[in-house]
mmCIF file with all atom_site columns, C-alpha atoms in Angstrom:
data_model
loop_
_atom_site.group_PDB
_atom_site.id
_atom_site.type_symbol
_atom_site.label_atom_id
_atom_site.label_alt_id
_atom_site.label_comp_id
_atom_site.label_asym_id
_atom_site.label_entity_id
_atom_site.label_seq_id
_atom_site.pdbx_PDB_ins_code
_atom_site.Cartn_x
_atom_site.Cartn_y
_atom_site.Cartn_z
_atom_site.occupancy
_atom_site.B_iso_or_equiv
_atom_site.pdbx_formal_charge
_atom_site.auth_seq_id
_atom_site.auth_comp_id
_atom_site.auth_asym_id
_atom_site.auth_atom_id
_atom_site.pdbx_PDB_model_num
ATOM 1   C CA . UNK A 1 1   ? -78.027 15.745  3.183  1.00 0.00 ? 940  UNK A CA 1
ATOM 2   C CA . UNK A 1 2   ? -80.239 12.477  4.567  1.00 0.00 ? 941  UNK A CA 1
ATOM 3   C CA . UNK A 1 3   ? -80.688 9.036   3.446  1.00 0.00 ? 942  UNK A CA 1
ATOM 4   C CA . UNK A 1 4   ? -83.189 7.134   5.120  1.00 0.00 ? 943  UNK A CA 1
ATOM 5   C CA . UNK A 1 5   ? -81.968 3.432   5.407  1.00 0.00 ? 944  UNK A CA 1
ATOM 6   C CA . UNK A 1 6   ? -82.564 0.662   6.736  1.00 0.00 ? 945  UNK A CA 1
ATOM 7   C CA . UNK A 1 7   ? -80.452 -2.778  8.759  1.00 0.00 ? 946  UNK A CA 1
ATOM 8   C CA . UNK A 1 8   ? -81.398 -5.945  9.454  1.00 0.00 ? 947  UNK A CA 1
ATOM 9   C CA . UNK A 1 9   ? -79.687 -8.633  11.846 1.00 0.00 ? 948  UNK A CA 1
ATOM 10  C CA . UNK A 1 10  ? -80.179 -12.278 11.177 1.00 0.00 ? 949  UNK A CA 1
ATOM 11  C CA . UNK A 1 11  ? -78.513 -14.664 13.652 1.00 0.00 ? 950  UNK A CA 1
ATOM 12  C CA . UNK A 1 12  ? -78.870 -18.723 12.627 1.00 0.00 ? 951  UNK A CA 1
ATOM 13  C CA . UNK A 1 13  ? -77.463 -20.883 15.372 1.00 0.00 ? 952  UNK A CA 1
ATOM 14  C CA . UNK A 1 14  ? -75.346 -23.230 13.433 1.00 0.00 ? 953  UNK A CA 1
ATOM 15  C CA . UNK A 1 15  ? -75.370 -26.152 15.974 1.00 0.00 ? 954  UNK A CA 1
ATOM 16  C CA . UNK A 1 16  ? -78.726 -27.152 15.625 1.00 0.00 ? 955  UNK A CA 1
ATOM 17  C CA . UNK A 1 17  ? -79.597 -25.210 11.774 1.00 0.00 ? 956  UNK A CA 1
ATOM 18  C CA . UNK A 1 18  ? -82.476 -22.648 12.565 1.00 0.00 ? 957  UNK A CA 1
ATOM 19  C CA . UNK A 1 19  ? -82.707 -19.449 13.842 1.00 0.00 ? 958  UNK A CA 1
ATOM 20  C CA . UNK A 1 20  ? -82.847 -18.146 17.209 1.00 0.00 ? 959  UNK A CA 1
ATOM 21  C CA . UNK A 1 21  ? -86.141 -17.218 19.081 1.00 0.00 ? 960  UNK A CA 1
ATOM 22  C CA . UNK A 1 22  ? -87.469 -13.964 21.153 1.00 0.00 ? 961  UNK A CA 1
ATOM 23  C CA . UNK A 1 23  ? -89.920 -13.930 23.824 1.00 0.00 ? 962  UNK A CA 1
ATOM 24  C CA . UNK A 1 24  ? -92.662 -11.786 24.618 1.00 0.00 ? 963  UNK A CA 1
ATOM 25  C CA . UNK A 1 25  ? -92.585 -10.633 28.067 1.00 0.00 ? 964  UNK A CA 1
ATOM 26  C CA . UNK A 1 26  ? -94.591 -7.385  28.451 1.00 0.00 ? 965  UNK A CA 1
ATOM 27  C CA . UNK A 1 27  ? -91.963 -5.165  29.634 1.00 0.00 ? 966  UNK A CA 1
ATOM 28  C CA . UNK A 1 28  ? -91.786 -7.655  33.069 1.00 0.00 ? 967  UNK A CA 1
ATOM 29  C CA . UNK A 1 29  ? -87.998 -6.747  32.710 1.00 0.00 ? 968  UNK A CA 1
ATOM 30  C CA . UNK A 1 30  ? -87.857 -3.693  31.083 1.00 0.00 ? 969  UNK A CA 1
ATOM 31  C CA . UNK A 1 31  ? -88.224 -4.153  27.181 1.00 0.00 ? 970  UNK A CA 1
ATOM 32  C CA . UNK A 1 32  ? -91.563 -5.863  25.827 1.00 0.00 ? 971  UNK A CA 1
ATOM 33  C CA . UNK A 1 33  ? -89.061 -8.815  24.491 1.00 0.00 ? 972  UNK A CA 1
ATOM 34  C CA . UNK A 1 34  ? -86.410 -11.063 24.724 1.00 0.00 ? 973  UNK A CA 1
ATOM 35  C CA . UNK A 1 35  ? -83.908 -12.716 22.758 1.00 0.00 ? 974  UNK A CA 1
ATOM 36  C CA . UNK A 1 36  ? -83.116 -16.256 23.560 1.00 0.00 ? 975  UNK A CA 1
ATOM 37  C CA . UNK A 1 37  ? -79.090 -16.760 23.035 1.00 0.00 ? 976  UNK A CA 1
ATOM 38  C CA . UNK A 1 38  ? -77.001 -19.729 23.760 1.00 0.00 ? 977  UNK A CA 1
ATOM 39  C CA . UNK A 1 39  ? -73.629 -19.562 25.303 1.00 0.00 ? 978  UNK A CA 1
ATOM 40  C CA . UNK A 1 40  ? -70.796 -21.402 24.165 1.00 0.00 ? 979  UNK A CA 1
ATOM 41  C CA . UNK A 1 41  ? -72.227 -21.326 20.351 1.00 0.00 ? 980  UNK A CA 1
ATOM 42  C CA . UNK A 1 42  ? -71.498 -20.413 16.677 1.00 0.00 ? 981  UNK A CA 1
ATOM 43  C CA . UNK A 1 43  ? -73.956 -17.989 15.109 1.00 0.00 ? 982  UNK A CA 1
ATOM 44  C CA . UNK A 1 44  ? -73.913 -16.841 11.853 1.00 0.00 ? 983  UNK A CA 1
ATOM 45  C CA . UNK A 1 45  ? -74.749 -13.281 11.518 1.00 0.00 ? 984  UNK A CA 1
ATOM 46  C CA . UNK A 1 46  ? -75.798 -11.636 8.239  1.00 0.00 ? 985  UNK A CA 1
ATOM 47  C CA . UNK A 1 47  ? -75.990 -7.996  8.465  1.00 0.00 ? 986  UNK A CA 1
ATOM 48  C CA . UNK A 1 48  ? -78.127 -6.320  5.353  1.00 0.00 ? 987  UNK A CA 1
ATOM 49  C CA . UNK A 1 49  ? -77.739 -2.880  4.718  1.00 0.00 ? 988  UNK A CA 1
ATOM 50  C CA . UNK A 1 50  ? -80.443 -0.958  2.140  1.00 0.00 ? 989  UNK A CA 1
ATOM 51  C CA . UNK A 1 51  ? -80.277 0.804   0.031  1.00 0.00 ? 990  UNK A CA 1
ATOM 52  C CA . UNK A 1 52  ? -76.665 -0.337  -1.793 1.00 0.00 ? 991  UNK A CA 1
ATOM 53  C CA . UNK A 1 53  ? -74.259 1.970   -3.292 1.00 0.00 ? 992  UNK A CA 1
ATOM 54  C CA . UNK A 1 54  ? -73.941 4.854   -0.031 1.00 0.00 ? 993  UNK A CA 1
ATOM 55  C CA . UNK A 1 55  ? -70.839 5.110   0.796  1.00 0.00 ? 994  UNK A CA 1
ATOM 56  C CA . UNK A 1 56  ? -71.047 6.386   4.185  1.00 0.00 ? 995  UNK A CA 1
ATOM 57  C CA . UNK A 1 57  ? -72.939 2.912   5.091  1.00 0.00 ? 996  UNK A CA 1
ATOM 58  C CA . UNK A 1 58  ? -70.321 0.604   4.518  1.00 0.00 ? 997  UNK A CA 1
ATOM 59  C CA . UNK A 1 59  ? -69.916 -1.649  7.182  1.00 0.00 ? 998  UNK A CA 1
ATOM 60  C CA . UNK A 1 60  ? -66.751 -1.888  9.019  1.00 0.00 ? 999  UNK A CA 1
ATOM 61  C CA . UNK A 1 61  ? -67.540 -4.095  12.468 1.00 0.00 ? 1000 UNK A CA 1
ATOM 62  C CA . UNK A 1 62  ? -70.434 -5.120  14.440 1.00 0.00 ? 1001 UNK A CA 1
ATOM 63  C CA . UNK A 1 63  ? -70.310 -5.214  18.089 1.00 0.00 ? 1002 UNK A CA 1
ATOM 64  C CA . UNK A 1 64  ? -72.090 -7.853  19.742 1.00 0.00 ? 1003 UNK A CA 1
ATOM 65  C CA . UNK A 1 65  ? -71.901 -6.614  23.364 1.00 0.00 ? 1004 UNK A CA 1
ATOM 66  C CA . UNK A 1 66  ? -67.847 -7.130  24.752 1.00 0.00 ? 1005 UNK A CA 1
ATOM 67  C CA . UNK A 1 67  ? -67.309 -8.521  21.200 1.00 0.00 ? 1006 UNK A CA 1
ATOM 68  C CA . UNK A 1 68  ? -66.366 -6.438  18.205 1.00 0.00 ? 1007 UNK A CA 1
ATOM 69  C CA . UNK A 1 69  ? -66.419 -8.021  14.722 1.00 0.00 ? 1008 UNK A CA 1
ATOM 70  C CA . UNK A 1 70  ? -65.283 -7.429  11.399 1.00 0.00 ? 1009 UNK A CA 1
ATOM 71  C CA . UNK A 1 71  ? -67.435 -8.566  8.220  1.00 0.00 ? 1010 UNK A CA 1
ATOM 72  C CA . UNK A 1 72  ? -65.641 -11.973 6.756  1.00 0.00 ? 1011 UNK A CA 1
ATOM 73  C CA . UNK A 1 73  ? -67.278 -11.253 3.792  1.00 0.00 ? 1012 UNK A CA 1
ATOM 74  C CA . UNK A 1 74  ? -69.993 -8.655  1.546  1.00 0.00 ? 1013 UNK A CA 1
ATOM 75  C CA . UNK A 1 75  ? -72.139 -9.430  -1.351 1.00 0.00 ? 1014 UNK A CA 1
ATOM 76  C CA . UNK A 1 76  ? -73.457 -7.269  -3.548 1.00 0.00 ? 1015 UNK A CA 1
ATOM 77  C CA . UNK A 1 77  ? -77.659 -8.255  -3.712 1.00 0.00 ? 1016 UNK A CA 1
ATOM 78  C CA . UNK A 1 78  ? -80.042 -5.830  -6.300 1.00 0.00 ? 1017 UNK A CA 1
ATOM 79  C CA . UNK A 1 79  ? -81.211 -4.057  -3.581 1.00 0.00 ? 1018 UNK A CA 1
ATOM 80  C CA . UNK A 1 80  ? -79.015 -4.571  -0.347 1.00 0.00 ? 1019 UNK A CA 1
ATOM 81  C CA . UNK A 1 81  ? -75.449 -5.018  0.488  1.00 0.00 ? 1020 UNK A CA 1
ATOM 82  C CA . UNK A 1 82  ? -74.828 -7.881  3.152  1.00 0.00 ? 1021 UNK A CA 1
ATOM 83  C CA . UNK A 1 83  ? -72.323 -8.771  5.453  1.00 0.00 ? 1022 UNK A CA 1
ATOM 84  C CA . UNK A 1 84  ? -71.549 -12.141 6.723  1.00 0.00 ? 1023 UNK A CA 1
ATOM 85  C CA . UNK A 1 85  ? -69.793 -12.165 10.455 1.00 0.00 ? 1024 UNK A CA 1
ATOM 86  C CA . UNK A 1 86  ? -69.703 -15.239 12.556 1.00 0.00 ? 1025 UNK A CA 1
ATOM 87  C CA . UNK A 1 87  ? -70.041 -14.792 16.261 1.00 0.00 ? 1026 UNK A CA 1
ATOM 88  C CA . UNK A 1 88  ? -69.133 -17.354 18.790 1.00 0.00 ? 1027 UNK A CA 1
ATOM 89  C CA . UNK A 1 89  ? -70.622 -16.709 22.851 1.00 0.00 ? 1028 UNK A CA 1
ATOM 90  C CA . UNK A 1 90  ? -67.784 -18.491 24.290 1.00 0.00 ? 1029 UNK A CA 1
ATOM 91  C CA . UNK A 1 91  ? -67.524 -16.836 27.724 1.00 0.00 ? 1030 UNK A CA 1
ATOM 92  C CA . UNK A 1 92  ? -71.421 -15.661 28.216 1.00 0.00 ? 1031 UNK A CA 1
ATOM 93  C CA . UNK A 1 93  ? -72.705 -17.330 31.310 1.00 0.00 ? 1032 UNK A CA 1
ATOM 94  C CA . UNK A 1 94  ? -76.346 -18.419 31.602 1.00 0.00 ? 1033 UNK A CA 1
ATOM 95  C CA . UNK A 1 95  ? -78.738 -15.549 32.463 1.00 0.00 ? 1034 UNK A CA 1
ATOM 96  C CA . UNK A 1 96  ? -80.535 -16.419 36.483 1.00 0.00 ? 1035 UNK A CA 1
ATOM 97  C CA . UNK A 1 97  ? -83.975 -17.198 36.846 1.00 0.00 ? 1036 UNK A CA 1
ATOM 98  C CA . UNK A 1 98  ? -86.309 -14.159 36.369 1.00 0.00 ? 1037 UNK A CA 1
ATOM 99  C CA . UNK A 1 99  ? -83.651 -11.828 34.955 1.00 0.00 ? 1038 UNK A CA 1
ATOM 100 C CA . UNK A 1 100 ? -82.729 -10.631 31.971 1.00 0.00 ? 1039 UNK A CA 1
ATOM 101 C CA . UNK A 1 101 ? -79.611 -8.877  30.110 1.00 0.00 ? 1040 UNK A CA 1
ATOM 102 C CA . UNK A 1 102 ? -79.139 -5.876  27.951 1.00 0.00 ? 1041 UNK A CA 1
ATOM 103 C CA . UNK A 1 103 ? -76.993 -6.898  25.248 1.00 0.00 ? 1042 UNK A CA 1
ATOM 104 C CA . UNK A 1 104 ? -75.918 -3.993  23.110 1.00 0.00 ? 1043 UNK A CA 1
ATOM 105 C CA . UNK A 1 105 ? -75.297 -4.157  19.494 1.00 0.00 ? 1044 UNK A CA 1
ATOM 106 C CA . UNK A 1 106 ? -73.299 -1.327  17.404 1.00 0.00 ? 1045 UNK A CA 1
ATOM 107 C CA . UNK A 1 107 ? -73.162 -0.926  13.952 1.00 0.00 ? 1046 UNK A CA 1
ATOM 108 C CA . UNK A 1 108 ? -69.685 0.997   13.115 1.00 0.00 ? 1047 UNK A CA 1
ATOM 109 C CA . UNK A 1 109 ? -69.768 2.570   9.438  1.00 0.00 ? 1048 UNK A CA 1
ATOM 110 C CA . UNK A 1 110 ? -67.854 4.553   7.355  1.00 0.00 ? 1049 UNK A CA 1
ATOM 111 C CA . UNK A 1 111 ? -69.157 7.862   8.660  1.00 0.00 ? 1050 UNK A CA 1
ATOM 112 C CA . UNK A 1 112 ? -70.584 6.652   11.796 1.00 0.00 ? 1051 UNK A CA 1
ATOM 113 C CA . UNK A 1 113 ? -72.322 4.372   14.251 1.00 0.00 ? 1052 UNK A CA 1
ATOM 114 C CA . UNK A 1 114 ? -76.243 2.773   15.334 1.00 0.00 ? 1053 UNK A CA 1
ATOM 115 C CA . UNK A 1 115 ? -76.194 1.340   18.418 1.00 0.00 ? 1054 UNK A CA 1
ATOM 116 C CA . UNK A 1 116 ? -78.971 -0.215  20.361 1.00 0.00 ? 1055 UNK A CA 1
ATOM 117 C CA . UNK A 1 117 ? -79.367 -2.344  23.534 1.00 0.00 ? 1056 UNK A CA 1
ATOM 118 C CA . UNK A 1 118 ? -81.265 -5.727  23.197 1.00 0.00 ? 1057 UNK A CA 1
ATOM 119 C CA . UNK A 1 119 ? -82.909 -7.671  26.219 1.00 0.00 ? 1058 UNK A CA 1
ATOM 120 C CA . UNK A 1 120 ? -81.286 -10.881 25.720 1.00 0.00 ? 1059 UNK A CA 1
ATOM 121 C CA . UNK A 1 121 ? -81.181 -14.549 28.291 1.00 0.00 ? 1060 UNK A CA 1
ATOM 122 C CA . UNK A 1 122 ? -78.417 -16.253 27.980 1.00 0.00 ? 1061 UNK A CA 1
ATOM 123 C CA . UNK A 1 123 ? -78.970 -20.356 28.230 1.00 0.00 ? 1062 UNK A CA 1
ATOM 124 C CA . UNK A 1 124 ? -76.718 -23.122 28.629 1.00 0.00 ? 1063 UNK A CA 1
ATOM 125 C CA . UNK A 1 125 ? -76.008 -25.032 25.700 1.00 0.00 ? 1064 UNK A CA 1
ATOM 126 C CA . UNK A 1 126 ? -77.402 -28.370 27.352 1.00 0.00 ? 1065 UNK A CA 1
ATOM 127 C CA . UNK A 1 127 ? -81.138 -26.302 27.514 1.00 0.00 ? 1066 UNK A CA 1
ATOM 128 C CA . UNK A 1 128 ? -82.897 -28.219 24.280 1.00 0.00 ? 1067 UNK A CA 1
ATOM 129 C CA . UNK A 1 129 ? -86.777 -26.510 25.200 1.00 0.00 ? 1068 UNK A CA 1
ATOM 130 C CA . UNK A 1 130 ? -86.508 -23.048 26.792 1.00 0.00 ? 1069 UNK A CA 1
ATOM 131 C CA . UNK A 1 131 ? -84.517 -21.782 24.049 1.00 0.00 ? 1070 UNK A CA 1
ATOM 132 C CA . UNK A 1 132 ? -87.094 -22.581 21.418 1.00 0.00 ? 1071 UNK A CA 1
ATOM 133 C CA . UNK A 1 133 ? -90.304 -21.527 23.222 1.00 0.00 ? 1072 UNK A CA 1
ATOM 134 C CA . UNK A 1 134 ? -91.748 -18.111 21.527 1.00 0.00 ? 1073 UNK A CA 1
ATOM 135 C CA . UNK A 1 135 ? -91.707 -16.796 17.955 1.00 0.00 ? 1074 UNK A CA 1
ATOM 136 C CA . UNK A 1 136 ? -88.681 -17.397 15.330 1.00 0.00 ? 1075 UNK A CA 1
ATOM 137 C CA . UNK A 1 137 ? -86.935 -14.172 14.632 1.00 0.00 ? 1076 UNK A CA 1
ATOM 138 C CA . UNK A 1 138 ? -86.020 -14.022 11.629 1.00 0.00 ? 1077 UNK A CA 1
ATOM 139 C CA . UNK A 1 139 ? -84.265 -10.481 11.828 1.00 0.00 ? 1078 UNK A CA 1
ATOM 140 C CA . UNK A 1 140 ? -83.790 -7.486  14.254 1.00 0.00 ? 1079 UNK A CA 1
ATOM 141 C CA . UNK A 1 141 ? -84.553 -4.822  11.954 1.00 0.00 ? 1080 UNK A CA 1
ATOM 142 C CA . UNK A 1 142 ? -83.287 -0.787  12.080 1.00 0.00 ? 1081 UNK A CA 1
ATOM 143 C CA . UNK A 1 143 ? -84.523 2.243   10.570 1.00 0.00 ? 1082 UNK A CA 1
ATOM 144 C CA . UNK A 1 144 ? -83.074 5.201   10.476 1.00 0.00 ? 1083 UNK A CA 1
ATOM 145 C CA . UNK A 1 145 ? -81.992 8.625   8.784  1.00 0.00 ? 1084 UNK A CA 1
ATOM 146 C CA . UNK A 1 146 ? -78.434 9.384   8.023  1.00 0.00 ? 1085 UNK A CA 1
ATOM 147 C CA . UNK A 1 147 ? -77.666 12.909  8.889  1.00 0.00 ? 1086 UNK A CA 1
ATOM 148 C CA . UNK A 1 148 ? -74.121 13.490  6.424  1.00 0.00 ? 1087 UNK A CA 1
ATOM 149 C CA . UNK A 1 149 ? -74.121 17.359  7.415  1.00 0.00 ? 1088 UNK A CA 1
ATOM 150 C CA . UNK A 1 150 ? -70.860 18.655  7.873  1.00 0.00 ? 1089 UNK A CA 1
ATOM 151 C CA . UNK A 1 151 ? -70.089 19.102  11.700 1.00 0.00 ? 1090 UNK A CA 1
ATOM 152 C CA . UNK A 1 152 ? -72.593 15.688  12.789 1.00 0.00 ? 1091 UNK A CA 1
ATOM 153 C CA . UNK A 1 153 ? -70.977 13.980  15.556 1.00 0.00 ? 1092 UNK A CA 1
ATOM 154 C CA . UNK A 1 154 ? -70.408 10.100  14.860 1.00 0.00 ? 1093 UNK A CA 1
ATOM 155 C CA . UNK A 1 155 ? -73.396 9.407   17.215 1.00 0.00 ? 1094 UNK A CA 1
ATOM 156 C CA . UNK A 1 156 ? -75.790 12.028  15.257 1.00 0.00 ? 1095 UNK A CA 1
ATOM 157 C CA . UNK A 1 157 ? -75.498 10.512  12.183 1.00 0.00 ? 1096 UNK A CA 1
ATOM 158 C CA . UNK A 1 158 ? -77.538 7.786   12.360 1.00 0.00 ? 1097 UNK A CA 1
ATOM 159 C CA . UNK A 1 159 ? -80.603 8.121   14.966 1.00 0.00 ? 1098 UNK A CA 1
ATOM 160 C CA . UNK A 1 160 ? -82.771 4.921   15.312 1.00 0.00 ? 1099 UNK A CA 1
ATOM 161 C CA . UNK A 1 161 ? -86.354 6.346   13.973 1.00 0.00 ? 1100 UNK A CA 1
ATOM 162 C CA . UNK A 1 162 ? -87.803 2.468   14.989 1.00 0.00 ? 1101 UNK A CA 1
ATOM 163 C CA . UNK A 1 163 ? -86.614 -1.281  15.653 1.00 0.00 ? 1102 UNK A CA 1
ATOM 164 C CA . UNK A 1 164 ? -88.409 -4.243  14.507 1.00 0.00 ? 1103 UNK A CA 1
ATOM 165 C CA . UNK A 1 165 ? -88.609 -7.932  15.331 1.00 0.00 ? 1104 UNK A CA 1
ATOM 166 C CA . UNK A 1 166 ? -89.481 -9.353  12.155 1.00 0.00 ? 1105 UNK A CA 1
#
């Protein structure tokens, strides 16, 4: 049996109310963008899972690259189950000058895990205009098509058919 589902990652930097930015770089470092993170922050996360009611899709933690999360709290929404997770990037150092990181985030489930690497920089909290330059993203969004056939490794449950910036 597959479900086709989808997840969506909203991040809103609680410091200074609004949500965090991405760059478009053109692959220059790899990936065609970049998410602009600052360290030594608060962010709340909200993790929305669709459709509701499969069992094998309920959250359990998020990892955030080192950092591995559990869900303070789900509500139930008419179409969507979401997950609110706080995540603080106390000990993240700022990224150099003409570099970038690969931040991977992980999904864990009932049945099974989506991971994915992000391009992230990493600014200090005293930057007030790099972070903001580029386009508001409003969600990291994940397809993909649960495979719940008996003998499915963990990892071939859920591959990533697309991610979008949205």
């Amino acid at each position: 049996m597959t479900t086709n589902f989808t997840v969506s990652l909203t991040a809103y930097d609680t410091k200074y109310s609004r949500y965090i930015f991405f760059k478009v770089d053109g692959k220059r470092f790899g990936e065609e963008r970049t998410v602009k993170l600052s360290c030594n922050v608060k962010y709340d996360i909200t993790v929305s899972v669709k459709p509701k009611g499969v069992e094998s899709l309920n959250l359990q933690k998020l990892v955030i690259g080192s950092d591995e999360i559990t869900p303070d709290k789900m509500t139930e929404q008419p179409d969507r189950i979401e997950y609110s997770i706080m995540w603080f990037t106390t000990g993240y150092q700022p990224t150099k000058k003409g570099a970038r990181n690969d931040l991977r985030i992980c999904y864990k489930f009932t049945d099974g895990e989506l991971a994915f690497p992000v391009q992230v920089k990493f600014y200090p909290p005293s930057d007030s205009s790099h972070i903001v330059w580029g386009n508001v993203l409003k969600a990291i969004e994940a397809e993909s098509t649960g495979n719940f056939e008996q003998g499915a490794s963990p990892h071939q449950r859920f591959p990533i058919r697309k991610i979008k910036f949205i």
